[in-house]
Short mmCIF file of C-alpha atoms in Angstrom, two decimals:
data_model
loop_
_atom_site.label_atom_id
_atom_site.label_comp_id
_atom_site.label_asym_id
_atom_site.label_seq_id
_atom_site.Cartn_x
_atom_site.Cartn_y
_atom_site.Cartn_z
CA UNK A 251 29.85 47.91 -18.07
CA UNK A 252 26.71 48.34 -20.13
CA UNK A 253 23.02 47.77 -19.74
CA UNK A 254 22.56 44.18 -18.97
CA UNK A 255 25.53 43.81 -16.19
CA UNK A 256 23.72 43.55 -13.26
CA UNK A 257 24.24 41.21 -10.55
CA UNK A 258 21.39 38.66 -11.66
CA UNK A 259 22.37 38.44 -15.22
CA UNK A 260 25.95 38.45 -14.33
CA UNK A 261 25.17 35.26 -11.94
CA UNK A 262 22.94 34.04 -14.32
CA UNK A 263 25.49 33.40 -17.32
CA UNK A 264 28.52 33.07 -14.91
CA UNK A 265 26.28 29.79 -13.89
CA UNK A 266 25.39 28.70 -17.59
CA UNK A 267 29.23 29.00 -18.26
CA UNK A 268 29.65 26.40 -15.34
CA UNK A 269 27.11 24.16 -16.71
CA UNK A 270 27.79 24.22 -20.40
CA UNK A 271 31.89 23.26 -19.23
CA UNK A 272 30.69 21.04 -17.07
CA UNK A 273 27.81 19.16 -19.73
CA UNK A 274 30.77 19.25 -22.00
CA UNK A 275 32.66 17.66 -19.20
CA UNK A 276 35.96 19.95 -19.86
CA UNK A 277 36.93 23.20 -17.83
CA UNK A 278 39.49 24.27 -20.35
CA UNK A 279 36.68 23.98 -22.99
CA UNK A 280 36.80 26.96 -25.63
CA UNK A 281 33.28 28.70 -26.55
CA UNK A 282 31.42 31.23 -27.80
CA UNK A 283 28.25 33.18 -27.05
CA UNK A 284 26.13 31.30 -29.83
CA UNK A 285 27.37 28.09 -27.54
CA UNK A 286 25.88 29.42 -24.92
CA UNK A 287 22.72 30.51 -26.97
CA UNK A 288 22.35 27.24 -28.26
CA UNK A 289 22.55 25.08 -24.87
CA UNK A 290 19.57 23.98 -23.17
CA UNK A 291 19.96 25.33 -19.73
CA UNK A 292 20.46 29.04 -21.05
CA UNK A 293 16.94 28.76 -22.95
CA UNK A 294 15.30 27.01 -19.88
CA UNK A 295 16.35 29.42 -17.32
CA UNK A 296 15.93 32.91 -19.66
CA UNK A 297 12.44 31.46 -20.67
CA UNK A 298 11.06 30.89 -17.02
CA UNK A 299 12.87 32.82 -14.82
CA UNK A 300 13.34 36.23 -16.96
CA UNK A 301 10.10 36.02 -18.30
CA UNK A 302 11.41 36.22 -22.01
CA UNK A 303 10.67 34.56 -24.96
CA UNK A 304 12.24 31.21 -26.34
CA UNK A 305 15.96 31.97 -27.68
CA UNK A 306 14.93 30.91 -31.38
CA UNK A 307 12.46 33.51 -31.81
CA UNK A 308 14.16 35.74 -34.20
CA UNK A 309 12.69 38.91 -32.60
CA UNK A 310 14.59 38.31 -29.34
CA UNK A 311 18.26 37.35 -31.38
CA UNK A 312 19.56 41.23 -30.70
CA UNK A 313 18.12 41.24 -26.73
CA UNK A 314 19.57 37.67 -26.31
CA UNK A 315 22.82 38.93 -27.81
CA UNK A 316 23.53 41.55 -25.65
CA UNK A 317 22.82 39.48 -22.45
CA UNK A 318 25.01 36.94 -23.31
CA UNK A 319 27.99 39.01 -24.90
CA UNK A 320 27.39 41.98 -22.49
CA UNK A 321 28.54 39.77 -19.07
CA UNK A 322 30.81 37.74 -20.99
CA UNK A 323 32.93 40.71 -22.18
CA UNK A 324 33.36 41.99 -18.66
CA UNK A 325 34.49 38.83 -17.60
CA UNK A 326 37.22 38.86 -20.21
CA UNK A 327 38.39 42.28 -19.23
CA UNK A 328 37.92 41.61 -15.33
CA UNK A 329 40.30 38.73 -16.67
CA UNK A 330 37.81 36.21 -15.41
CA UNK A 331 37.69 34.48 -18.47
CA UNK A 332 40.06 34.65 -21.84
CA UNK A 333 38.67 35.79 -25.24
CA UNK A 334 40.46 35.92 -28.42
CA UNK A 335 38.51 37.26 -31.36
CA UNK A 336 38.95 35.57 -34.77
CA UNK A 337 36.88 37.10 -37.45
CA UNK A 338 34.13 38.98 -35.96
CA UNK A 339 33.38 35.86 -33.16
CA UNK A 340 34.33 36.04 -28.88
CA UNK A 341 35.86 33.18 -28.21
CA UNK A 342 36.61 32.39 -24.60
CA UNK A 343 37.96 30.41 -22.74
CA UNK A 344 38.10 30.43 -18.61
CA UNK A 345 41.00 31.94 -16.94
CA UNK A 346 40.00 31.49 -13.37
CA UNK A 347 37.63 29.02 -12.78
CA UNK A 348 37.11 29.93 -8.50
CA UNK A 349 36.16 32.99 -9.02
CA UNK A 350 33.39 32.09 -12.16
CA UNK A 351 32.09 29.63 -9.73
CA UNK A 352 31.92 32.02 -6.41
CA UNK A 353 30.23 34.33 -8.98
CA UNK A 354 27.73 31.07 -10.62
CA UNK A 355 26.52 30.85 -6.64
CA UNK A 356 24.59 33.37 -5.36
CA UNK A 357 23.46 37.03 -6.90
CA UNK A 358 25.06 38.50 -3.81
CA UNK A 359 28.58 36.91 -4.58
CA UNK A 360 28.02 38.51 -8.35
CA UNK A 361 27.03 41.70 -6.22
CA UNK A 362 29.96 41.64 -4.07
CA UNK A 363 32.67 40.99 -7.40
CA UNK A 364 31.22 43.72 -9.67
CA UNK A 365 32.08 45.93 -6.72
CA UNK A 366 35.38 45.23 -6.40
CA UNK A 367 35.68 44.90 -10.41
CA UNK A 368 34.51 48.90 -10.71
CA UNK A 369 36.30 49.84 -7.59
CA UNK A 370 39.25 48.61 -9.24
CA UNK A 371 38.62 50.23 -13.15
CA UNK A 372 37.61 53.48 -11.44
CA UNK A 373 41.09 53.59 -9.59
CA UNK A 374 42.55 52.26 -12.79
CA UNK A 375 41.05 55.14 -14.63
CA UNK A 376 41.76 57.78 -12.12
CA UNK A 377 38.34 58.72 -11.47
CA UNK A 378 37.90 57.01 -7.97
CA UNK A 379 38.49 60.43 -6.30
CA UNK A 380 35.31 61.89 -8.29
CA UNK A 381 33.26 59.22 -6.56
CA UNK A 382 34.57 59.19 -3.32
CA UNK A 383 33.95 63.14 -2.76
CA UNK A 384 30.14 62.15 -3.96
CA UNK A 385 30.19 59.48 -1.36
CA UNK A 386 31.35 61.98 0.93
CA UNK A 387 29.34 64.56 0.27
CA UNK A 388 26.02 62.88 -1.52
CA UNK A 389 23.97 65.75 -2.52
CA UNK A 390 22.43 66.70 -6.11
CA UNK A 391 25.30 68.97 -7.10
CA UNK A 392 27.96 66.49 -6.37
CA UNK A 393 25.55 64.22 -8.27
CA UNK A 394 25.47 66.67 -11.72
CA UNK A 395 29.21 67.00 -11.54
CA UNK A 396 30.06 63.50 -11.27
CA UNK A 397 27.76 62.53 -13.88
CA UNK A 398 29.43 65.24 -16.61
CA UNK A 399 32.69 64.08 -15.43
CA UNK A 400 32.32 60.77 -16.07
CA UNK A 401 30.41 61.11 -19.45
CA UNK A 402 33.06 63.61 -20.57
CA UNK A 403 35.77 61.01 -19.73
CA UNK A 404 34.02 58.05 -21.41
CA UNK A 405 33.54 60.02 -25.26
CA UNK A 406 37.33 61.10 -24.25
CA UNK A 407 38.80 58.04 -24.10
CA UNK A 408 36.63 55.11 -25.24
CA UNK A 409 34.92 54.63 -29.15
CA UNK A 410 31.67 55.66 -27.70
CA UNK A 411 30.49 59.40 -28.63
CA UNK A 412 26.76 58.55 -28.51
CA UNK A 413 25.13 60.14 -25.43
CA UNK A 414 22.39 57.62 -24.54
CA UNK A 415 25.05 55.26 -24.10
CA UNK A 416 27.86 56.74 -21.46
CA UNK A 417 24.42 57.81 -19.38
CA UNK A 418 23.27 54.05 -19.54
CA UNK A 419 27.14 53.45 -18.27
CA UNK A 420 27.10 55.73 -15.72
CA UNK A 421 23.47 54.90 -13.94
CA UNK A 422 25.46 51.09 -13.48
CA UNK A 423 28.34 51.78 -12.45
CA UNK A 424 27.48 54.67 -9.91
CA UNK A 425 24.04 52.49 -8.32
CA UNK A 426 26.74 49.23 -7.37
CA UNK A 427 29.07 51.92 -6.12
CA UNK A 428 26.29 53.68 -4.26
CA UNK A 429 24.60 50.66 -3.34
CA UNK A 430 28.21 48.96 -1.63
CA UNK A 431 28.43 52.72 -0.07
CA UNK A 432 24.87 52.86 1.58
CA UNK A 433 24.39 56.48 -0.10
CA UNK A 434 22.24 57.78 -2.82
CA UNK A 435 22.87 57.07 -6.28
CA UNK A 436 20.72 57.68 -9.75
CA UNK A 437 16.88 57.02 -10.72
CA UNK A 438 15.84 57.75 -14.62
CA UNK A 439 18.92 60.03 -15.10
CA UNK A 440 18.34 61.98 -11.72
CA UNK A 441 19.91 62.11 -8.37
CA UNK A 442 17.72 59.36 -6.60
CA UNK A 443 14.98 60.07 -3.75
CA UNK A 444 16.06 57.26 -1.90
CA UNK A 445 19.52 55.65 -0.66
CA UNK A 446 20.36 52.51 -3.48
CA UNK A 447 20.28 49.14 -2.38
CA UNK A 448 21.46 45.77 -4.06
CA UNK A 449 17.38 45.26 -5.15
CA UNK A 450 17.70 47.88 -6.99
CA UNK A 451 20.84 46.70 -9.00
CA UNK A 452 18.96 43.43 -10.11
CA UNK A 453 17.35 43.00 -13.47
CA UNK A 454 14.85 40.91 -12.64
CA UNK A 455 13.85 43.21 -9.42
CA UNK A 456 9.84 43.50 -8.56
CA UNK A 457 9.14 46.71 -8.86
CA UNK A 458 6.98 47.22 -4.96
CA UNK A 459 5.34 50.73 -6.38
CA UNK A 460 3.60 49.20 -8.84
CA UNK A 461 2.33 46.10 -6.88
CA UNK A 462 -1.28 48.09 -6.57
CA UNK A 463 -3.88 48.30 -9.05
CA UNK A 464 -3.41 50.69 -11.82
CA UNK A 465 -6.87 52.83 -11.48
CA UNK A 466 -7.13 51.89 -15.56
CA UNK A 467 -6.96 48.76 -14.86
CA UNK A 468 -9.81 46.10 -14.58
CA UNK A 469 -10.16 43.93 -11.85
CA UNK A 470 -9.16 41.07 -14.20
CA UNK A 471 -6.66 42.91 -15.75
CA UNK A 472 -4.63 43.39 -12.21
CA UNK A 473 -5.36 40.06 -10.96
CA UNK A 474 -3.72 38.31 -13.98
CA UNK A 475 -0.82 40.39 -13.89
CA UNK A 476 -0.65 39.35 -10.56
CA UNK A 477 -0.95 36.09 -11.21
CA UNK A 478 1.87 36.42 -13.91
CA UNK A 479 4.41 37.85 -11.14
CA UNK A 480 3.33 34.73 -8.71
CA UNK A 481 4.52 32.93 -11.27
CA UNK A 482 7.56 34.21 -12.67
CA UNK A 483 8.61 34.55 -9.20
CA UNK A 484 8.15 30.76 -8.31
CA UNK A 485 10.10 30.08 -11.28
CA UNK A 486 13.02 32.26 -10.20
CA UNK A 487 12.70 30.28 -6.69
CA UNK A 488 12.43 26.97 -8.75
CA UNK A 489 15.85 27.69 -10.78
CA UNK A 490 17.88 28.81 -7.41
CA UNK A 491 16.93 25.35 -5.63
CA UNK A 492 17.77 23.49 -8.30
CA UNK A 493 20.76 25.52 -9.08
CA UNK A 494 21.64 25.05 -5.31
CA UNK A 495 21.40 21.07 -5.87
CA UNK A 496 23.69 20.86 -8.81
CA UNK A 497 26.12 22.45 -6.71
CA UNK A 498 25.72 20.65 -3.95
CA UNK A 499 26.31 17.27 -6.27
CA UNK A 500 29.42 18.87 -7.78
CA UNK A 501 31.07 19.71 -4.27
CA UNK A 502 30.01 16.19 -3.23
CA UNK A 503 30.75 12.69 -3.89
CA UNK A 504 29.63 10.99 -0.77
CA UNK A 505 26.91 11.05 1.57
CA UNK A 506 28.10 14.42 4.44
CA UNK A 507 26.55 12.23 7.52
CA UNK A 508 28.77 9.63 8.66
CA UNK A 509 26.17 6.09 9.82
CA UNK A 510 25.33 2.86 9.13
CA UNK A 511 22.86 4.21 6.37
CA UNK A 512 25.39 6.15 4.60
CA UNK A 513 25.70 2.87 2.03
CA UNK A 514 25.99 3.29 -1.98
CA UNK A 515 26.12 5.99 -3.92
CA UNK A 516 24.86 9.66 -2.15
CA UNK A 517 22.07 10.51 -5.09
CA UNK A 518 19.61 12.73 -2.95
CA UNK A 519 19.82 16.56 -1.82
CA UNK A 520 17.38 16.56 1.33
CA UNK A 521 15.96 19.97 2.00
CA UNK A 522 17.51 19.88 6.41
CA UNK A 523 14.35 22.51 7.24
CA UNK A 524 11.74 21.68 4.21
CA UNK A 525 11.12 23.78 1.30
CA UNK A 526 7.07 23.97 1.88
CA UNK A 527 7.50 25.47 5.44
CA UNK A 528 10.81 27.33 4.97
CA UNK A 529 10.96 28.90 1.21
CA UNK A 530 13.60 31.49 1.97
CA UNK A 531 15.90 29.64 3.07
CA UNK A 532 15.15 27.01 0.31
CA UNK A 533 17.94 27.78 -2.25
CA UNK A 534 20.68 28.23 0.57
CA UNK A 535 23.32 26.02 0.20
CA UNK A 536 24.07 25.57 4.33
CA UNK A 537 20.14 23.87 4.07
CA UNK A 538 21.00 21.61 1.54
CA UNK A 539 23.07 18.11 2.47
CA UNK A 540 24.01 14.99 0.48
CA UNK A 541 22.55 12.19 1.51
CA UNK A 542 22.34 8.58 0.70
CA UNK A 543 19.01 7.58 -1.06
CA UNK A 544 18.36 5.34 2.78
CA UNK A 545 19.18 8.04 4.73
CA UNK A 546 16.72 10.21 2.52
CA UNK A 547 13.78 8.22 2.04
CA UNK A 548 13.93 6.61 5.48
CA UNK A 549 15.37 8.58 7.95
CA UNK A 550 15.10 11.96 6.96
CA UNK A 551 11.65 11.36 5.83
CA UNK A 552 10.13 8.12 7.85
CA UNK A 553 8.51 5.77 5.65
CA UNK A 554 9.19 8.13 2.47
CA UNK A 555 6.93 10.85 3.45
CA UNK A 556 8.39 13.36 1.94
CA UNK A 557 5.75 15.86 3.82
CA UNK A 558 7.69 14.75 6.70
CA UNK A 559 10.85 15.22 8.67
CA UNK A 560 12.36 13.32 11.73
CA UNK A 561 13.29 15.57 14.12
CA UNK A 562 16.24 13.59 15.84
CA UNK A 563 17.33 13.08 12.13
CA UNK A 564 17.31 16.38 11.61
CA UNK A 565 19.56 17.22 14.42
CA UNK A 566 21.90 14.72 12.82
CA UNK A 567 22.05 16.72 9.33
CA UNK A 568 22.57 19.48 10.96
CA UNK A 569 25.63 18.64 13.15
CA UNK A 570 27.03 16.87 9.68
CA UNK A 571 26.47 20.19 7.55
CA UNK A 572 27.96 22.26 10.74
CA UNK A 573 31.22 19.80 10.69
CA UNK A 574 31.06 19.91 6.32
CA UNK A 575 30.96 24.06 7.03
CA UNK A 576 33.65 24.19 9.23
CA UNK A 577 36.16 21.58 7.03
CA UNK A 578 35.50 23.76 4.30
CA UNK A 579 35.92 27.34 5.73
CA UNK A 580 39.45 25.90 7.32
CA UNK A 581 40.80 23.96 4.42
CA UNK A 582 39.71 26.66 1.41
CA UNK A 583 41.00 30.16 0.32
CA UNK A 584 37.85 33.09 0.88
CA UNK A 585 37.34 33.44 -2.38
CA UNK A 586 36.75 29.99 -3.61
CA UNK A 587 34.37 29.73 -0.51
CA UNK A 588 30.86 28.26 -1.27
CA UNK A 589 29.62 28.00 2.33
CA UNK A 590 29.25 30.99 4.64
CA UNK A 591 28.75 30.43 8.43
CA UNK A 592 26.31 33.61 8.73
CA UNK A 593 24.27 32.07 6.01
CA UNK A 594 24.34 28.70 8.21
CA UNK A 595 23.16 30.60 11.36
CA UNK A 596 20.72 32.87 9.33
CA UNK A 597 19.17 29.54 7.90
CA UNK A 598 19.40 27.85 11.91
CA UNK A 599 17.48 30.76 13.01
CA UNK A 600 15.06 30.66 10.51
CA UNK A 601 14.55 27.10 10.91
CA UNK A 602 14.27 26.50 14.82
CA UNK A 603 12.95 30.23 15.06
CA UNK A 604 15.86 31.18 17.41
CA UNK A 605 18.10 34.42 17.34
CA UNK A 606 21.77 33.12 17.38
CA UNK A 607 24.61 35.64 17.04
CA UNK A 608 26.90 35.39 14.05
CA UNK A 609 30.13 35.56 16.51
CA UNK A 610 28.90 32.05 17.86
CA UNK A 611 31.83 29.41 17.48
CA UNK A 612 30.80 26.16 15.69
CA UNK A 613 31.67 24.04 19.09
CA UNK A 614 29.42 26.57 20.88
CA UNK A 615 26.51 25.88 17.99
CA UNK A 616 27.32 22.32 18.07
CA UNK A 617 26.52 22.38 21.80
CA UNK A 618 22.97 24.83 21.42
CA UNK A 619 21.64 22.05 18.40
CA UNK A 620 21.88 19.48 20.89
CA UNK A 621 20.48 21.03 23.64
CA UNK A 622 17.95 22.86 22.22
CA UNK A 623 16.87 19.29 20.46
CA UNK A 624 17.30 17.44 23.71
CA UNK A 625 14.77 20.29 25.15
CA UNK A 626 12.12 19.52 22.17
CA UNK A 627 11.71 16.42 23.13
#
């Protein structure tokens, strides 16, 4: 664990990985962080949606470094991936390809591994019981002993004897145990005000406090950094849709609705509840289906108006991503699962503005789509 393992960054590079072995078109491929540095995708991504500057700039080389090598090293030792060092160079290699994609997917599947991961090096270690009596009793004194307790242990037994660094360590690893526990955790060294939550684990969070206007600050001032966070954040949005689609086109070879349009090759990812009118639910996989470039451009969206959708259409994508949900939650292990029924209700309700209960069977949802469709009309 170190600075730049968070559940973004950790997602982020888990997906680059997945990319670079799959632009090299070889799984078993060997490579090394400057691989990663080097490849397109990595610069794209870091540039637009982490707001930092282009890879070749040499002032960025060490900050670059670290959040490539940083996730990459955990991986190895959460025996995710291989490395083998030869010189002073990582090379790795990937040991369990399921699991780097389940993590590539979402932030929330990165989330839910490095949870497990530090459950299981904090048992390892034998300091598991330290935490759990702060879960139990989560007050600032628990807070001060677990934090001496787990510094002294980490100059005990590990190279590092600077103390900046095992406080870094700590304020990670405690915050993804305390956010997975729903109880307080650490803020700038300190026991926190408030209970952590997975926001607060991400890299890349928006910080809500300092959304107002500084009272220094100009008018202009505010309303370009404003502008600046717009941005970055449709960026972010822009690399999970399209990250969404590549995945979609990997798990995919033909078109996932069954007709007489479903001819030639399935080329097109069709947004089931648009993008423009639904944007969080726009990077969910369940939303997404692959489609035929007829069924697309001329059912989905009559007459290629992509501003458009046909409703009856729509009813049909849905019952064809309901049926591709259900094949895949019955016919593959939990944790190579890309789809997630609550995700497909969540992005159901969010679409047809309905309040469906996760504990609804897919027959049962199969039967509410076509009535409440039926209905519309």
């Amino acid at each position: 664990m170190d600075q730049k393992i968070t559940p973004d960054i950790v997602c982020m590079m888990a997906d680059c990985v997945i990319n670079y072995l799959d632009f090299r078109k070889d799984k078993t491929l060997e490579f090394t962080g400057k691989d990663i540095w080097d490849f397109d995708y990595f610069n794209n991504i870091i540039k637009t949606a982490f707001s930092k500057p282009d890879v070749k700039e040499e002032s960025a080389k060490h900050e670059y470094d670290k959040i490539i090598q940083q996730p990459l090293k955990m991986l190895s030792y959460a025996k995710v991936l291989k490395c083998e060092k030869w010189g002073n160079t990582n090379n790795f290699k990937v040991n369990n390809y399921e699991i780097l994609e389940y993590i590539s997917l979402k932030e929330l599947n990165s989330y839910k591994f490095l949870a497990i991961y530090l459950k299981k090096v904090l048992t390892d270690s034998a300091l598991i019981s330290y935490f759990e009596k702060f879960k139990n009793e989560n007050t600032p004194n628990e807070f001060a002993i677990l934090k001496e307790v787990f510094e002294n242990f980490i100059k005990k037994y590990t190279k590092i004897k600077k103390d900046y660094e095992p406080k870094r360590i700590f304020t990670k690893v405690l915050n993804t145990f305390a956010a997975n526990n729903n109880i307080h955790g650490t803020e700038k060294g300190r026991y926190s005000d408030k209970k952590i939550v997975f926001s607060d684990l991400l890299y890349n969070k928006v910080n809500w406090r300092d959304i107002g206007k500084d009272k220094q600050q100009t008018r202009q001032m505010h309303e370009l950094e404003q502008s600046e966070k717009m941005l970055q954040r449709e960026a972010i949005n822009k690399y999970y849709i399209e990250k969404s689609i590549r995945i979609i086109k990997r798990m995919h070879k033909k078109s996932e609705l069954c007709d007489k349009y479903a001819v030639g090759d399935a080329t097109q990812v069709h947004h089931i509840f648009m993008k423009s009118e639904f944007p969080s639910i726009a990077s969910y996989l369940e939303n997404l289906i692959l489609l035929t470039p007829t069924q697309h451009l001329s059912k989905a969206h009559p007459k290629n108006n992509t501003t458009k959708v046909d409703t009856d259409y729509q009813l049909l994508c849905l019952l064809a991503k309901s049926n591709t949900i259900r094949l895949h939650l019955y016919s593959t292990k939990s944790e190579q699962r890309k789809y997630s029924k609550d995700d497909f209700v969540f992005v159901i309700n969010t679409g047809l503005n309905v309040s469906i209960d996760n504990s609804i069977s897919f027959d049962d949802l199969t039967n509410f789509l076509i009535e409440k469709y039926r209905c519309a009309d």
